[in-house]
Amino acid sequence: MQQKTALILGASGLTGKHLLELLLEDPLYRQVTVYVRKPVHISHPKLVQQIVDFEKLNTAIDATDVFCCLGTTIKKAGSQDAFRQVDLVYPQKVAVLQLAAGSQKFLVISAVGADANSSIFYSRTKGQLEKALTALGYPCLCIFRPSFIMGDRAERRVGEKIGIFIAKLISPLLIGPFKKYQPVSALALAASMQHAAHHHTEGLHHISSDEIKKFEY
């Protein structure tokens, strides 16, 4: 088995931290590089940490597979423009740089309801990201569209917690075409990204919440 190299964006976040742990123990990867604003408190022989300023980033690294777990909220970012930078501009920028450097696979967390023409800012931004990434022509592009992502966050998001609580209550009722709205755990999302990296080699793939939920532990 030919070993590969990976790049993770957002490795300190809710899903990214689980993905980092999974890839470090994955024999498929000989090296895992993370782009972070401050060091993650993990020591591993396969781990390479790079402190980056996405605004100034203009180079790429050797990474066969790129995993994008970047994401924020308007409240945390401070404005819609700042949110757009994190959820659209930075992922697109890295995708362009890495494709030019030879990356073969880009795996990104989007959201259920992503639509470039949506009247809802959040859904529109996610849809614009999907559209931009698809247009790049990656040999393999995997787009994950989770509903609510559950897990222990560093910051408290009251509205989101209420939403997750409600979603968990009605989750058993979400069947058929509504399965895509089922909440999923961050660990399951990370595991589904790892699985996709192993099993999808070419083409465009959309992975919804009901597919992600199969990886719940």
Short mmCIF file of C-alpha atoms in Angstrom, two decimals:
data_model
loop_
_atom_site.label_atom_id
_atom_site.label_comp_id
_atom_site.label_asym_id
_atom_site.label_seq_id
_atom_site.Cartn_x
_atom_site.Cartn_y
_atom_site.Cartn_z
CA MET A 1 0.00 0.00 0.00
CA GLN A 2 1.42 3.35 -1.06
CA GLN A 3 1.28 5.77 1.82
CA LYS A 4 -0.14 9.24 1.33
CA THR A 5 0.18 12.68 2.89
CA ALA A 6 -2.67 14.70 4.36
CA LEU A 7 -3.39 18.34 5.14
CA ILE A 8 -6.07 19.29 7.67
CA LEU A 9 -7.57 22.76 7.91
CA GLY A 10 -9.31 23.44 11.22
CA ALA A 11 -7.62 20.65 13.17
CA SER A 12 -8.35 22.33 16.51
CA GLY A 13 -12.09 22.53 15.92
CA LEU A 14 -14.89 20.20 16.96
CA THR A 15 -14.65 17.83 13.99
CA GLY A 16 -11.06 18.57 13.05
CA LYS A 17 -9.62 17.38 16.35
CA HIS A 18 -11.31 13.99 15.93
CA LEU A 19 -10.15 13.75 12.33
CA LEU A 20 -6.58 14.53 13.34
CA GLU A 21 -6.58 11.70 15.88
CA LEU A 22 -7.99 9.28 13.31
CA LEU A 23 -5.51 10.16 10.58
CA LEU A 24 -2.50 10.03 12.89
CA GLU A 25 -3.37 6.40 13.63
CA ASP A 26 -4.25 5.61 10.02
CA PRO A 27 -1.54 3.56 8.24
CA LEU A 28 -2.65 5.05 4.91
CA TYR A 29 -0.94 8.32 5.85
CA ARG A 30 2.78 8.68 6.50
CA GLN A 31 2.49 12.38 7.33
CA VAL A 32 -0.33 14.63 8.53
CA THR A 33 0.15 18.39 8.32
CA VAL A 34 -2.18 20.81 10.08
CA TYR A 35 -2.66 24.51 9.37
CA VAL A 36 -3.44 26.16 12.69
CA ARG A 37 -3.41 29.62 14.27
CA LYS A 38 -1.81 28.25 17.43
CA PRO A 39 -0.20 24.87 18.17
CA VAL A 40 -2.36 21.87 18.99
CA HIS A 41 -1.28 20.02 22.12
CA ILE A 42 -0.55 16.71 20.43
CA SER A 43 2.81 15.06 19.90
CA HIS A 44 3.11 12.41 17.21
CA PRO A 45 5.92 11.40 14.82
CA LYS A 46 3.62 11.80 11.80
CA LEU A 47 2.34 15.24 12.80
CA VAL A 48 3.63 18.46 11.24
CA GLN A 49 2.19 21.71 12.57
CA GLN A 50 2.29 24.90 10.55
CA ILE A 51 1.18 28.18 12.10
CA VAL A 52 -0.47 30.08 9.26
CA ASP A 53 -2.17 33.36 8.53
CA PHE A 54 -4.67 32.50 5.81
CA GLU A 55 -4.72 36.11 4.68
CA LYS A 56 -1.03 35.92 3.78
CA LEU A 57 -0.85 32.28 2.69
CA ASN A 58 0.50 31.95 -0.86
CA THR A 59 2.28 28.59 -0.89
CA ALA A 60 1.24 24.95 -0.84
CA ILE A 61 2.65 21.78 0.69
CA ASP A 62 3.00 18.15 -0.32
CA ALA A 63 -0.44 16.75 0.49
CA THR A 64 -2.20 14.06 -1.49
CA ASP A 65 -5.47 14.60 0.37
CA VAL A 66 -6.77 17.88 1.80
CA PHE A 67 -9.38 17.84 4.57
CA CYS A 68 -11.20 21.10 5.25
CA CYS A 69 -12.93 21.37 8.63
CA LEU A 70 -12.89 25.17 8.76
CA GLY A 71 -16.06 26.77 10.05
CA THR A 72 -17.29 29.47 12.38
CA THR A 73 -20.42 31.40 13.28
CA ILE A 74 -21.33 35.00 12.51
CA LYS A 75 -21.37 35.70 16.26
CA LYS A 76 -17.87 34.31 16.76
CA ALA A 77 -16.50 35.86 13.56
CA GLY A 78 -18.03 39.24 14.37
CA SER A 79 -19.62 39.98 11.01
CA GLN A 80 -20.94 38.37 7.84
CA ASP A 81 -17.80 39.42 5.98
CA ALA A 82 -15.55 37.78 8.57
CA PHE A 83 -17.71 34.65 8.51
CA ARG A 84 -17.42 34.54 4.73
CA GLN A 85 -13.63 34.69 4.96
CA VAL A 86 -13.45 31.61 7.16
CA ASP A 87 -16.18 29.54 5.53
CA LEU A 88 -15.62 30.46 1.89
CA VAL A 89 -12.52 32.48 1.05
CA TYR A 90 -9.93 30.52 3.05
CA PRO A 91 -11.07 27.03 1.96
CA GLN A 92 -11.22 28.14 -1.67
CA LYS A 93 -7.77 29.74 -1.44
CA VAL A 94 -6.15 26.61 -0.04
CA ALA A 95 -7.98 24.43 -2.57
CA VAL A 96 -6.57 26.47 -5.46
CA LEU A 97 -3.03 26.41 -4.08
CA GLN A 98 -3.08 22.71 -3.32
CA LEU A 99 -4.56 21.68 -6.65
CA ALA A 100 -1.76 23.55 -8.43
CA ALA A 101 0.73 21.71 -6.20
CA GLY A 102 -0.67 18.30 -7.13
CA SER A 103 -3.22 17.44 -4.44
CA GLN A 104 -5.62 14.80 -5.74
CA LYS A 105 -8.46 14.86 -3.27
CA PHE A 106 -10.33 17.61 -1.42
CA LEU A 107 -12.77 16.73 1.36
CA VAL A 108 -14.81 19.57 2.83
CA ILE A 109 -17.54 20.06 5.43
CA SER A 110 -20.44 22.04 3.99
CA ALA A 111 -23.99 21.90 5.37
CA VAL A 112 -27.42 20.52 4.64
CA GLY A 113 -29.36 22.98 2.53
CA ALA A 114 -26.27 24.52 0.92
CA ASP A 115 -27.43 26.52 -2.09
CA ALA A 116 -25.51 29.26 -3.89
CA ASN A 117 -28.81 30.98 -4.70
CA SER A 118 -30.36 30.74 -1.24
CA SER A 119 -31.83 33.83 0.41
CA ILE A 120 -30.32 32.59 3.69
CA PHE A 121 -26.79 33.94 4.12
CA TYR A 122 -25.38 30.81 5.78
CA SER A 123 -26.80 28.40 3.19
CA ARG A 124 -25.79 30.72 0.36
CA THR A 125 -22.20 30.94 1.59
CA LYS A 126 -21.92 27.17 1.88
CA GLY A 127 -23.46 26.78 -1.57
CA GLN A 128 -21.02 29.27 -3.05
CA LEU A 129 -18.15 27.29 -1.56
CA GLU A 130 -19.45 24.05 -3.07
CA LYS A 131 -19.86 25.72 -6.45
CA ALA A 132 -16.36 27.23 -6.36
CA LEU A 133 -14.71 23.96 -5.35
CA THR A 134 -16.59 21.96 -7.97
CA ALA A 135 -15.46 24.38 -10.67
CA LEU A 136 -11.79 23.79 -9.80
CA GLY A 137 -11.85 20.30 -11.25
CA TYR A 138 -10.26 18.26 -8.47
CA PRO A 139 -9.75 14.61 -9.47
CA CYS A 140 -11.83 13.75 -6.39
CA LEU A 141 -14.07 16.12 -4.42
CA CYS A 142 -16.04 14.94 -1.39
CA ILE A 143 -18.61 17.35 0.04
CA PHE A 144 -20.11 16.53 3.44
CA ARG A 145 -23.52 18.02 4.22
CA PRO A 146 -24.27 17.40 7.90
CA SER A 147 -27.26 18.84 9.71
CA PHE A 148 -26.53 19.66 13.37
CA ILE A 149 -23.07 18.57 14.51
CA MET A 150 -23.03 17.38 18.11
CA GLY A 151 -20.06 17.39 20.46
CA ASP A 152 -18.24 19.27 23.19
CA ARG A 153 -17.31 22.70 21.88
CA ALA A 154 -14.79 25.07 23.43
CA GLU A 155 -17.33 27.88 23.22
CA ARG A 156 -20.98 27.83 24.17
CA ARG A 157 -23.52 28.33 21.40
CA VAL A 158 -26.85 28.58 23.19
CA GLY A 159 -29.02 28.75 20.09
CA GLU A 160 -27.21 25.84 18.55
CA LYS A 161 -27.57 23.76 21.72
CA ILE A 162 -31.31 24.36 21.70
CA GLY A 163 -31.43 23.38 18.06
CA ILE A 164 -29.49 20.17 18.69
CA PHE A 165 -31.75 19.31 21.65
CA ILE A 166 -34.83 19.70 19.46
CA ALA A 167 -33.20 17.82 16.59
CA LYS A 168 -32.37 14.88 18.87
CA LEU A 169 -35.98 14.74 20.04
CA ILE A 170 -37.40 14.63 16.54
CA SER A 171 -34.56 12.58 15.00
CA PRO A 172 -36.52 9.29 15.19
CA LEU A 173 -39.24 10.95 13.11
CA LEU A 174 -36.83 12.03 10.40
CA ILE A 175 -37.24 9.22 7.89
CA GLY A 176 -37.26 8.95 4.13
CA PRO A 177 -36.29 12.24 2.47
CA PHE A 178 -35.98 13.88 5.90
CA LYS A 179 -33.10 11.64 7.02
CA LYS A 180 -30.64 14.25 5.79
CA TYR A 181 -31.73 16.50 8.68
CA GLN A 182 -30.71 14.02 11.39
CA PRO A 183 -28.09 15.37 13.83
CA VAL A 184 -24.70 13.65 13.76
CA SER A 185 -21.75 13.57 16.13
CA ALA A 186 -18.49 15.28 15.25
CA LEU A 187 -16.71 11.94 15.66
CA ALA A 188 -19.02 10.27 13.14
CA LEU A 189 -18.42 13.11 10.70
CA ALA A 190 -14.66 12.74 11.10
CA ALA A 191 -14.90 8.97 10.63
CA SER A 192 -16.98 9.40 7.48
CA MET A 193 -14.34 11.76 6.08
CA GLN A 194 -11.63 9.20 6.80
CA HIS A 195 -13.74 6.49 5.15
CA ALA A 196 -14.33 8.63 2.06
CA ALA A 197 -10.60 9.29 1.76
CA HIS A 198 -10.04 5.55 1.66
CA HIS A 199 -12.84 4.60 -0.71
CA HIS A 200 -13.46 7.51 -3.10
CA THR A 201 -10.71 7.92 -5.66
CA GLU A 202 -12.28 10.11 -8.33
CA GLY A 203 -15.34 12.18 -9.15
CA LEU A 204 -17.73 14.35 -7.14
CA HIS A 205 -19.38 12.89 -4.04
CA HIS A 206 -22.02 14.39 -1.73
CA ILE A 207 -22.34 12.79 1.70
CA SER A 208 -25.46 13.67 3.70
CA SER A 209 -26.28 13.32 7.41
CA ASP A 210 -28.01 9.96 7.00
CA GLU A 211 -24.85 8.54 5.41
CA ILE A 212 -22.63 10.16 8.04
CA LYS A 213 -24.82 8.72 10.81
CA LYS A 214 -23.74 5.20 9.79
CA PHE A 215 -20.40 5.98 11.43
CA GLU A 216 -21.84 6.70 14.88
CA TYR A 217 -19.94 4.70 17.50
#
